[in-house]
Amino acid sequence: GARNDLTGLRVVVTAGGTREPLDPVRFLGNRSSGRQGAQLAIAAADRGAEVTLVAAHMDADALAAASAHRRIDITRVGTALELQHAVTAAAAGAQVVVMAAAVADYRPARVSDTKLTKEGGDGTLTLELVENPDIVAGLAAHRPAGQTVVAFAAETEPDAVARLERARRKRARKGVDLLVVNEVGWRAGFEADHNAIVIVGSEGEVAAEFSGTKRETADAVWDGVQTLRARVD
Ligand code: C5P
């Protein structure tokens, strides 16, 4: 890892899971631990990059590991809209953006100022949700010249062929240079120390396949970014 091959690059990494409030004490969230995102930030900083980590909710140990690095600057966010604001600001001066955060697709249409209560209810609760913007698609569409944009896709589709087809469509829809696909489920992916990824490139090709620790996986992603940037430069 200490190759210093990212020296001179400014990179932005988003990590963790957004939390969309329902009321002052409740939210809609997800199981992202932020560990892969933290390792992406640490790997980039170890390789010489100046890193902005936009951290949604993540495990305390993952956040602490990233906080300890002198080349990592951390901005903490809660909701998808806060994440969008922070990553858009940080991306303006960056050569690479890696969106590893698990962003809520929807947020509650209304946030109650007081705790939602069962009182007077009929035994059910219906929540109205509105779609969040696709943040990485917006970044990719408005990026400065020469910026590389990488998205992640956590997929539960068990069939590898169907998963790859979905990934190709997703990469094209989002307009990103690389889509890093990892299979997740009730056990794999989240909260684990290992990860298995397939990186899909802009021709829909499998640019790389890798499995290892989340740190090794992070290095494989940066290797993929470097290969791409060497080709484009
Ligand atoms: O469409 P899907 O949620 O599977 O895409 C995942 C990728 O898109 C991740 O890189 C995630 O950070 C990003 N994303 C986003 N804005 C959203 C939802 C996902 O940028 N609203």
PDB file of C-alpha atoms and ligand atoms in Angstrom:
ATOM      1  CA  GLY A   1       0.000   0.000   0.000  1.00  0.00           C
ATOM      2  CA  ALA A   2       2.655   2.672   0.701  1.00  0.00           C
ATOM      3  CA  ARG A   3       3.316   3.268  -2.958  1.00  0.00           C
ATOM      4  CA  ASN A   4       2.628   7.015  -2.887  1.00  0.00           C
ATOM      5  CA  ASP A   5       1.103   6.620  -6.347  1.00  0.00           C
ATOM      6  CA  LEU A   6      -1.840   8.886  -5.427  1.00  0.00           C
ATOM      7  CA  THR A   7       0.370  11.780  -4.304  1.00  0.00           C
ATOM      8  CA  GLY A   8      -0.931  15.074  -5.643  1.00  0.00           C
ATOM      9  CA  LEU A   9      -4.501  13.835  -6.018  1.00  0.00           C
ATOM     10  CA  ARG A  10      -7.449  15.232  -4.109  1.00  0.00           C
ATOM     11  CA  VAL A  11     -10.071  12.584  -3.619  1.00  0.00           C
ATOM     12  CA  VAL A  12     -13.494  12.484  -2.019  1.00  0.00           C
ATOM     13  CA  VAL A  13     -14.870   9.300  -0.471  1.00  0.00           C
ATOM     14  CA  THR A  14     -18.382   8.968   0.925  1.00  0.00           C
ATOM     15  CA  ALA A  15     -19.068   6.245   3.456  1.00  0.00           C
ATOM     16  CA  GLY A  16     -21.649   4.882   5.848  1.00  0.00           C
ATOM     17  CA  GLY A  17     -25.412   4.872   5.758  1.00  0.00           C
ATOM     18  CA  THR A  18     -27.687   7.889   5.645  1.00  0.00           C
ATOM     19  CA  ARG A  19     -30.388   8.321   8.283  1.00  0.00           C
ATOM     20  CA  GLU A  20     -33.654   9.910   7.276  1.00  0.00           C
ATOM     21  CA  PRO A  21     -35.523  11.325  10.277  1.00  0.00           C
ATOM     22  CA  LEU A  22     -39.177  10.583  10.972  1.00  0.00           C
ATOM     23  CA  ASP A  23     -39.355  12.602  14.166  1.00  0.00           C
ATOM     24  CA  PRO A  24     -36.846  13.901  16.747  1.00  0.00           C
ATOM     25  CA  VAL A  25     -35.886  10.399  17.890  1.00  0.00           C
ATOM     26  CA  ARG A  26     -36.485   8.050  14.944  1.00  0.00           C
ATOM     27  CA  PHE A  27     -35.058   7.539  11.498  1.00  0.00           C
ATOM     28  CA  LEU A  28     -35.073   5.235   8.479  1.00  0.00           C
ATOM     29  CA  GLY A  29     -31.612   3.777   8.082  1.00  0.00           C
ATOM     30  CA  ASN A  30     -29.656   0.862   6.669  1.00  0.00           C
ATOM     31  CA  ARG A  31     -27.033  -1.653   7.747  1.00  0.00           C
ATOM     32  CA  SER A  32     -23.966  -0.039   6.191  1.00  0.00           C
ATOM     33  CA  SER A  33     -21.049  -0.149   8.658  1.00  0.00           C
ATOM     34  CA  GLY A  34     -18.946   2.349   6.710  1.00  0.00           C
ATOM     35  CA  ARG A  35     -15.945   0.019   6.999  1.00  0.00           C
ATOM     36  CA  GLN A  36     -15.324  -0.322   3.277  1.00  0.00           C
ATOM     37  CA  GLY A  37     -15.616   3.437   2.830  1.00  0.00           C
ATOM     38  CA  ALA A  38     -13.269   4.107   5.729  1.00  0.00           C
ATOM     39  CA  GLN A  39     -10.728   1.693   4.225  1.00  0.00           C
ATOM     40  CA  LEU A  40     -11.051   3.437   0.849  1.00  0.00           C
ATOM     41  CA  ALA A  41     -10.194   6.730   2.547  1.00  0.00           C
ATOM     42  CA  ILE A  42      -7.308   5.238   4.537  1.00  0.00           C
ATOM     43  CA  ALA A  43      -5.862   3.407   1.524  1.00  0.00           C
ATOM     44  CA  ALA A  44      -5.964   6.595  -0.571  1.00  0.00           C
ATOM     45  CA  ALA A  45      -4.323   8.643   2.189  1.00  0.00           C
ATOM     46  CA  ASP A  46      -1.648   5.955   2.725  1.00  0.00           C
ATOM     47  CA  ARG A  47      -0.935   6.141  -1.015  1.00  0.00           C
ATOM     48  CA  GLY A  48      -0.421   9.901  -0.810  1.00  0.00           C
ATOM     49  CA  ALA A  49      -3.805  11.434  -1.677  1.00  0.00           C
ATOM     50  CA  GLU A  50      -5.440  14.311   0.199  1.00  0.00           C
ATOM     51  CA  VAL A  51      -8.786  12.839   1.219  1.00  0.00           C
ATOM     52  CA  THR A  52     -12.130  14.308   2.182  1.00  0.00           C
ATOM     53  CA  LEU A  53     -14.259  11.636   3.827  1.00  0.00           C
ATOM     54  CA  VAL A  54     -17.938  12.502   3.838  1.00  0.00           C
ATOM     55  CA  ALA A  55     -19.143  10.250   6.615  1.00  0.00           C
ATOM     56  CA  ALA A  56     -22.788   9.317   7.046  1.00  0.00           C
ATOM     57  CA  HIS A  57     -23.599   7.065   9.987  1.00  0.00           C
ATOM     58  CA  MET A  58     -20.818   4.510  10.476  1.00  0.00           C
ATOM     59  CA  ASP A  59     -19.389   2.182  13.088  1.00  0.00           C
ATOM     60  CA  ALA A  60     -17.346   4.049  15.684  1.00  0.00           C
ATOM     61  CA  ASP A  61     -14.238   1.934  14.986  1.00  0.00           C
ATOM     62  CA  ALA A  62     -14.386   2.673  11.272  1.00  0.00           C
ATOM     63  CA  LEU A  63     -14.727   6.394  11.900  1.00  0.00           C
ATOM     64  CA  ALA A  64     -11.932   6.337  14.494  1.00  0.00           C
ATOM     65  CA  ALA A  65      -9.566   4.540  12.112  1.00  0.00           C
ATOM     66  CA  ALA A  66     -10.111   7.204   9.447  1.00  0.00           C
ATOM     67  CA  SER A  67      -9.922  10.073  11.955  1.00  0.00           C
ATOM     68  CA  ALA A  68      -6.428   8.995  12.974  1.00  0.00           C
ATOM     69  CA  HIS A  69      -4.988   9.737   9.510  1.00  0.00           C
ATOM     70  CA  ARG A  70      -3.465  13.176   9.002  1.00  0.00           C
ATOM     71  CA  ARG A  71      -4.333  13.328   5.288  1.00  0.00           C
ATOM     72  CA  ILE A  72      -8.030  12.594   5.881  1.00  0.00           C
ATOM     73  CA  ASP A  73     -10.442  15.437   6.534  1.00  0.00           C
ATOM     74  CA  ILE A  74     -13.853  14.264   7.784  1.00  0.00           C
ATOM     75  CA  THR A  75     -17.230  15.910   7.241  1.00  0.00           C
ATOM     76  CA  ARG A  76     -20.060  14.185   9.071  1.00  0.00           C
ATOM     77  CA  VAL A  77     -23.577  14.131   7.634  1.00  0.00           C
ATOM     78  CA  GLY A  78     -26.928  12.583   8.519  1.00  0.00           C
ATOM     79  CA  THR A  79     -29.385  12.621   5.656  1.00  0.00           C
ATOM     80  CA  ALA A  80     -29.018  12.042   1.921  1.00  0.00           C
ATOM     81  CA  LEU A  81     -29.613  15.741   1.261  1.00  0.00           C
ATOM     82  CA  GLU A  82     -26.866  16.695   3.728  1.00  0.00           C
ATOM     83  CA  LEU A  83     -24.565  14.192   2.076  1.00  0.00           C
ATOM     84  CA  GLN A  84     -25.379  15.656  -1.327  1.00  0.00           C
ATOM     85  CA  HIS A  85     -24.519  19.141  -0.109  1.00  0.00           C
ATOM     86  CA  ALA A  86     -21.212  18.069   1.452  1.00  0.00           C
ATOM     87  CA  VAL A  87     -20.027  15.856  -1.397  1.00  0.00           C
ATOM     88  CA  THR A  88     -20.939  18.425  -4.041  1.00  0.00           C
ATOM     89  CA  ALA A  89     -18.873  21.068  -2.243  1.00  0.00           C
ATOM     90  CA  ALA A  90     -15.919  18.723  -1.736  1.00  0.00           C
ATOM     91  CA  ALA A  91     -16.039  17.329  -5.283  1.00  0.00           C
ATOM     92  CA  ALA A  92     -15.472  20.752  -6.855  1.00  0.00           C
ATOM     93  CA  GLY A  93     -11.719  20.559  -6.228  1.00  0.00           C
ATOM     94  CA  ALA A  94     -11.236  16.804  -6.507  1.00  0.00           C
ATOM     95  CA  GLN A  95      -9.807  14.579  -9.239  1.00  0.00           C
ATOM     96  CA  VAL A  96     -11.613  11.462  -8.003  1.00  0.00           C
ATOM     97  CA  VAL A  97     -14.932  10.904  -6.235  1.00  0.00           C
ATOM     98  CA  VAL A  98     -15.778   7.472  -4.814  1.00  0.00           C
ATOM     99  CA  MET A  99     -19.367   7.120  -3.607  1.00  0.00           C
ATOM    100  CA  ALA A 100     -19.313   4.204  -1.205  1.00  0.00           C
ATOM    101  CA  ALA A 101     -22.071   5.552   1.054  1.00  0.00           C
ATOM    102  CA  ALA A 102     -25.361   3.680   1.306  1.00  0.00           C
ATOM    103  CA  VAL A 103     -27.769   6.479   0.444  1.00  0.00           C
ATOM    104  CA  ALA A 104     -31.461   6.164   1.231  1.00  0.00           C
ATOM    105  CA  ASP A 105     -33.494   6.049  -1.959  1.00  0.00           C
ATOM    106  CA  TYR A 106     -36.443   7.648  -0.130  1.00  0.00           C
ATOM    107  CA  ARG A 107     -36.995   9.995   2.801  1.00  0.00           C
ATOM    108  CA  PRO A 108     -40.146  10.657   4.817  1.00  0.00           C
ATOM    109  CA  ALA A 109     -42.295  13.287   3.119  1.00  0.00           C
ATOM    110  CA  ARG A 110     -42.865  14.972   6.478  1.00  0.00           C
ATOM    111  CA  VAL A 111     -40.696  15.091   9.583  1.00  0.00           C
ATOM    112  CA  SER A 112     -42.709  15.461  12.768  1.00  0.00           C
ATOM    113  CA  ASP A 113     -41.501  18.068  15.287  1.00  0.00           C
ATOM    114  CA  THR A 114     -42.700  15.812  18.084  1.00  0.00           C
ATOM    115  CA  LYS A 115     -42.535  12.047  18.556  1.00  0.00           C
ATOM    116  CA  LEU A 116     -45.017  10.117  16.455  1.00  0.00           C
ATOM    117  CA  THR A 117     -47.480   8.508  18.826  1.00  0.00           C
ATOM    118  CA  LYS A 118     -49.695   5.430  18.837  1.00  0.00           C
ATOM    119  CA  GLU A 119     -52.378   7.408  20.655  1.00  0.00           C
ATOM    120  CA  GLY A 120     -55.577   7.583  18.655  1.00  0.00           C
ATOM    121  CA  GLY A 121     -54.120   5.228  16.021  1.00  0.00           C
ATOM    122  CA  ASP A 122     -55.897   2.236  14.430  1.00  0.00           C
ATOM    123  CA  GLY A 123     -53.063  -0.283  14.753  1.00  0.00           C
ATOM    124  CA  THR A 124     -51.335   0.643  11.498  1.00  0.00           C
ATOM    125  CA  LEU A 125     -49.081   3.500  10.427  1.00  0.00           C
ATOM    126  CA  THR A 126     -48.650   4.592   6.836  1.00  0.00           C
ATOM    127  CA  LEU A 127     -45.537   6.575   5.949  1.00  0.00           C
ATOM    128  CA  GLU A 128     -45.354   8.675   2.829  1.00  0.00           C
ATOM    129  CA  LEU A 129     -41.872   8.703   1.308  1.00  0.00           C
ATOM    130  CA  VAL A 130     -40.389  10.875  -1.415  1.00  0.00           C
ATOM    131  CA  GLU A 131     -37.454   9.941  -3.619  1.00  0.00           C
ATOM    132  CA  ASN A 132     -34.033  11.335  -2.832  1.00  0.00           C
ATOM    133  CA  PRO A 133     -31.938  12.643  -5.722  1.00  0.00           C
ATOM    134  CA  ASP A 134     -29.421  10.208  -7.228  1.00  0.00           C
ATOM    135  CA  ILE A 135     -26.387  12.030  -5.893  1.00  0.00           C
ATOM    136  CA  VAL A 136     -23.652  10.253  -7.811  1.00  0.00           C
ATOM    137  CA  ALA A 137     -25.556  10.575 -11.102  1.00  0.00           C
ATOM    138  CA  GLY A 138     -25.755  14.330 -10.500  1.00  0.00           C
ATOM    139  CA  LEU A 139     -22.054  14.529  -9.694  1.00  0.00           C
ATOM    140  CA  ALA A 140     -21.130  12.544 -12.810  1.00  0.00           C
ATOM    141  CA  ALA A 141     -23.335  14.706 -15.021  1.00  0.00           C
ATOM    142  CA  HIS A 142     -21.832  17.995 -13.795  1.00  0.00           C
ATOM    143  CA  ARG A 143     -18.264  16.946 -13.108  1.00  0.00           C
ATOM    144  CA  PRO A 144     -15.235  19.089 -13.931  1.00  0.00           C
ATOM    145  CA  ALA A 145     -13.083  17.930 -16.856  1.00  0.00           C
ATOM    146  CA  GLY A 146     -10.832  15.004 -16.009  1.00  0.00           C
ATOM    147  CA  GLN A 147     -12.619  13.995 -12.830  1.00  0.00           C
ATOM    148  CA  THR A 148     -13.143  10.263 -12.269  1.00  0.00           C
ATOM    149  CA  VAL A 149     -16.418   9.233 -10.620  1.00  0.00           C
ATOM    150  CA  VAL A 150     -16.876   5.810  -9.051  1.00  0.00           C
ATOM    151  CA  ALA A 151     -20.118   4.374  -7.675  1.00  0.00           C
ATOM    152  CA  PHE A 152     -20.784   1.282  -5.618  1.00  0.00           C
ATOM    153  CA  ALA A 153     -23.666  -1.133  -5.945  1.00  0.00           C
ATOM    154  CA  ALA A 154     -24.630  -3.512  -3.181  1.00  0.00           C
ATOM    155  CA  GLU A 155     -26.560  -6.257  -4.911  1.00  0.00           C
ATOM    156  CA  THR A 156     -28.616  -9.070  -3.447  1.00  0.00           C
ATOM    157  CA  GLU A 157     -29.284 -10.735  -6.832  1.00  0.00           C
ATOM    158  CA  PRO A 158     -27.902 -14.268  -6.330  1.00  0.00           C
ATOM    159  CA  ASP A 159     -27.314 -15.055 -10.022  1.00  0.00           C
ATOM    160  CA  ALA A 160     -23.907 -13.771 -11.191  1.00  0.00           C
ATOM    161  CA  VAL A 161     -24.970 -13.228 -14.812  1.00  0.00           C
ATOM    162  CA  ALA A 162     -28.116 -11.327 -13.846  1.00  0.00           C
ATOM    163  CA  ARG A 163     -26.066  -9.342 -11.341  1.00  0.00           C
ATOM    164  CA  LEU A 164     -23.588  -8.290 -14.034  1.00  0.00           C
ATOM    165  CA  GLU A 165     -26.397  -7.258 -16.385  1.00  0.00           C
ATOM    166  CA  ARG A 166     -27.963  -5.162 -13.628  1.00  0.00           C
ATOM    167  CA  ALA A 167     -24.565  -3.612 -12.907  1.00  0.00           C
ATOM    168  CA  ARG A 168     -24.025  -2.668 -16.558  1.00  0.00           C
ATOM    169  CA  ARG A 169     -27.411  -0.960 -16.707  1.00  0.00           C
ATOM    170  CA  LYS A 170     -26.758   0.803 -13.409  1.00  0.00           C
ATOM    171  CA  ARG A 171     -23.339   2.084 -14.501  1.00  0.00           C
ATOM    172  CA  ALA A 172     -24.807   3.481 -17.703  1.00  0.00           C
ATOM    173  CA  ARG A 173     -27.797   5.035 -15.920  1.00  0.00           C
ATOM    174  CA  LYS A 174     -25.595   6.793 -13.386  1.00  0.00           C
ATOM    175  CA  GLY A 175     -23.018   7.849 -15.971  1.00  0.00           C
ATOM    176  CA  VAL A 176     -20.074   6.870 -13.773  1.00  0.00           C
ATOM    177  CA  ASP A 177     -16.654   5.679 -14.963  1.00  0.00           C
ATOM    178  CA  LEU A 178     -16.524   2.627 -12.733  1.00  0.00           C
ATOM    179  CA  LEU A 179     -19.198   0.723 -10.821  1.00  0.00           C
ATOM    180  CA  VAL A 180     -17.945  -1.462  -7.986  1.00  0.00           C
ATOM    181  CA  VAL A 181     -20.410  -4.263  -7.392  1.00  0.00           C
ATOM    182  CA  ASN A 182     -20.489  -6.264  -4.221  1.00  0.00           C
ATOM    183  CA  GLU A 183     -22.943  -8.960  -3.336  1.00  0.00           C
ATOM    184  CA  VAL A 184     -24.594  -8.347  -0.004  1.00  0.00           C
ATOM    185  CA  GLY A 185     -27.203 -10.252   1.899  1.00  0.00           C
ATOM    186  CA  TRP A 186     -28.211 -11.081   5.384  1.00  0.00           C
ATOM    187  CA  ARG A 187     -24.639 -12.247   6.080  1.00  0.00           C
ATOM    188  CA  ALA A 188     -22.230 -11.103   3.354  1.00  0.00           C
ATOM    189  CA  GLY A 189     -20.922  -7.585   2.818  1.00  0.00           C
ATOM    190  CA  PHE A 190     -22.186  -5.480   5.694  1.00  0.00           C
ATOM    191  CA  GLU A 191     -20.340  -5.586   9.001  1.00  0.00           C
ATOM    192  CA  ALA A 192     -17.913  -8.150   7.576  1.00  0.00           C
ATOM    193  CA  ASP A 193     -14.149  -7.707   7.370  1.00  0.00           C
ATOM    194  CA  HIS A 194     -13.943  -9.211   3.904  1.00  0.00           C
ATOM    195  CA  ASN A 195     -15.492  -8.155   0.672  1.00  0.00           C
ATOM    196  CA  ALA A 196     -15.781  -9.525  -2.857  1.00  0.00           C
ATOM    197  CA  ILE A 197     -16.153  -7.104  -5.745  1.00  0.00           C
ATOM    198  CA  VAL A 198     -16.505  -6.899  -9.497  1.00  0.00           C
ATOM    199  CA  ILE A 199     -15.567  -3.587 -11.131  1.00  0.00           C
ATOM    200  CA  VAL A 200     -17.563  -2.721 -14.241  1.00  0.00           C
ATOM    201  CA  GLY A 201     -16.015  -0.213 -16.650  1.00  0.00           C
ATOM    202  CA  SER A 202     -17.494   2.280 -19.062  1.00  0.00           C
ATOM    203  CA  GLU A 203     -17.799  -0.217 -21.920  1.00  0.00           C
ATOM    204  CA  GLY A 204     -19.700  -2.549 -19.616  1.00  0.00           C
ATOM    205  CA  GLU A 205     -16.567  -4.689 -19.350  1.00  0.00           C
ATOM    206  CA  VAL A 206     -15.419  -6.430 -16.176  1.00  0.00           C
ATOM    207  CA  ALA A 207     -12.376  -4.268 -15.434  1.00  0.00           C
ATOM    208  CA  ALA A 208     -11.384  -6.262 -12.354  1.00  0.00           C
ATOM    209  CA  GLU A 209     -12.567  -8.910  -9.929  1.00  0.00           C
ATOM    210  CA  PHE A 210     -11.225  -9.072  -6.422  1.00  0.00           C
ATOM    211  CA  SER A 211     -11.853 -10.538  -3.017  1.00  0.00           C
ATOM    212  CA  GLY A 212      -9.975  -9.923   0.196  1.00  0.00           C
ATOM    213  CA  THR A 213     -10.038  -7.806   3.304  1.00  0.00           C
ATOM    214  CA  LYS A 214     -11.773  -4.455   3.061  1.00  0.00           C
ATOM    215  CA  ARG A 215      -8.333  -2.789   3.014  1.00  0.00           C
ATOM    216  CA  GLU A 216      -7.155  -5.031   0.160  1.00  0.00           C
ATOM    217  CA  THR A 217     -10.444  -4.398  -1.614  1.00  0.00           C
ATOM    218  CA  ALA A 218      -9.916  -0.662  -1.195  1.00  0.00           C
ATOM    219  CA  ASP A 219      -6.472  -0.942  -2.789  1.00  0.00           C
ATOM    220  CA  ALA A 220      -7.991  -2.916  -5.672  1.00  0.00           C
ATOM    221  CA  VAL A 221     -10.483  -0.083  -6.253  1.00  0.00           C
ATOM    222  CA  TRP A 222      -7.700   2.527  -6.282  1.00  0.00           C
ATOM    223  CA  ASP A 223      -5.691   0.296  -8.648  1.00  0.00           C
ATOM    224  CA  GLY A 224      -8.731   0.289 -10.933  1.00  0.00           C
ATOM    225  CA  VAL A 225      -8.988   4.072 -10.722  1.00  0.00           C
ATOM    226  CA  GLN A 226      -5.276   4.434 -11.500  1.00  0.00           C
ATOM    227  CA  THR A 227      -5.502   2.104 -14.510  1.00  0.00           C
ATOM    228  CA  LEU A 228      -8.412   4.103 -15.844  1.00  0.00           C
ATOM    229  CA  ARG A 229      -6.748   7.482 -15.291  1.00  0.00           C
ATOM    230  CA  ALA A 230      -3.495   6.287 -16.921  1.00  0.00           C
ATOM    231  CA  ARG A 231      -5.549   5.324 -19.975  1.00  0.00           C
ATOM    232  CA  VAL A 232      -7.446   8.629 -20.125  1.00  0.00           C
ATOM    233  CA  ASP A 233      -4.504  10.996 -19.483  1.00  0.00           C
TER     234      ASP A 233
HETATM  235  O1  C5P B   1     -28.982   2.623  -7.283  1.00  0.00           O
HETATM  236  P1  C5P B   1     -28.161   2.169  -6.123  1.00  0.00           P
HETATM  237  O2  C5P B   1     -28.616   2.736  -4.801  1.00  0.00           O
HETATM  238  O3  C5P B   1     -27.911   0.693  -6.076  1.00  0.00           O
HETATM  239  O4  C5P B   1     -26.721   2.807  -6.415  1.00  0.00           O
HETATM  240  C1  C5P B   1     -25.690   2.761  -5.482  1.00  0.00           C
HETATM  241  C2  C5P B   1     -24.691   3.836  -5.798  1.00  0.00           C
HETATM  242  O5  C5P B   1     -25.344   5.072  -6.033  1.00  0.00           O
HETATM  243  C3  C5P B   1     -23.763   4.089  -4.637  1.00  0.00           C
HETATM  244  O6  C5P B   1     -22.540   4.599  -5.159  1.00  0.00           O
HETATM  245  C4  C5P B   1     -24.520   5.153  -3.858  1.00  0.00           C
HETATM  246  O7  C5P B   1     -23.644   5.917  -3.063  1.00  0.00           O
HETATM  247  C5  C5P B   1     -25.120   5.970  -4.977  1.00  0.00           C
HETATM  248  N1  C5P B   1     -26.411   6.609  -4.658  1.00  0.00           N
HETATM  249  C6  C5P B   1     -26.527   7.987  -4.745  1.00  0.00           C
HETATM  250  N2  C5P B   1     -27.726   8.602  -4.486  1.00  0.00           N
HETATM  251  C7  C5P B   1     -28.803   7.864  -4.164  1.00  0.00           C
HETATM  252  C8  C5P B   1     -28.711   6.457  -4.093  1.00  0.00           C
HETATM  253  C9  C5P B   1     -27.505   5.868  -4.337  1.00  0.00           C
HETATM  254  O8  C5P B   1     -25.537   8.639  -5.063  1.00  0.00           O
HETATM  255  N3  C5P B   1     -29.957   8.481  -3.924  1.00  0.00           N
END
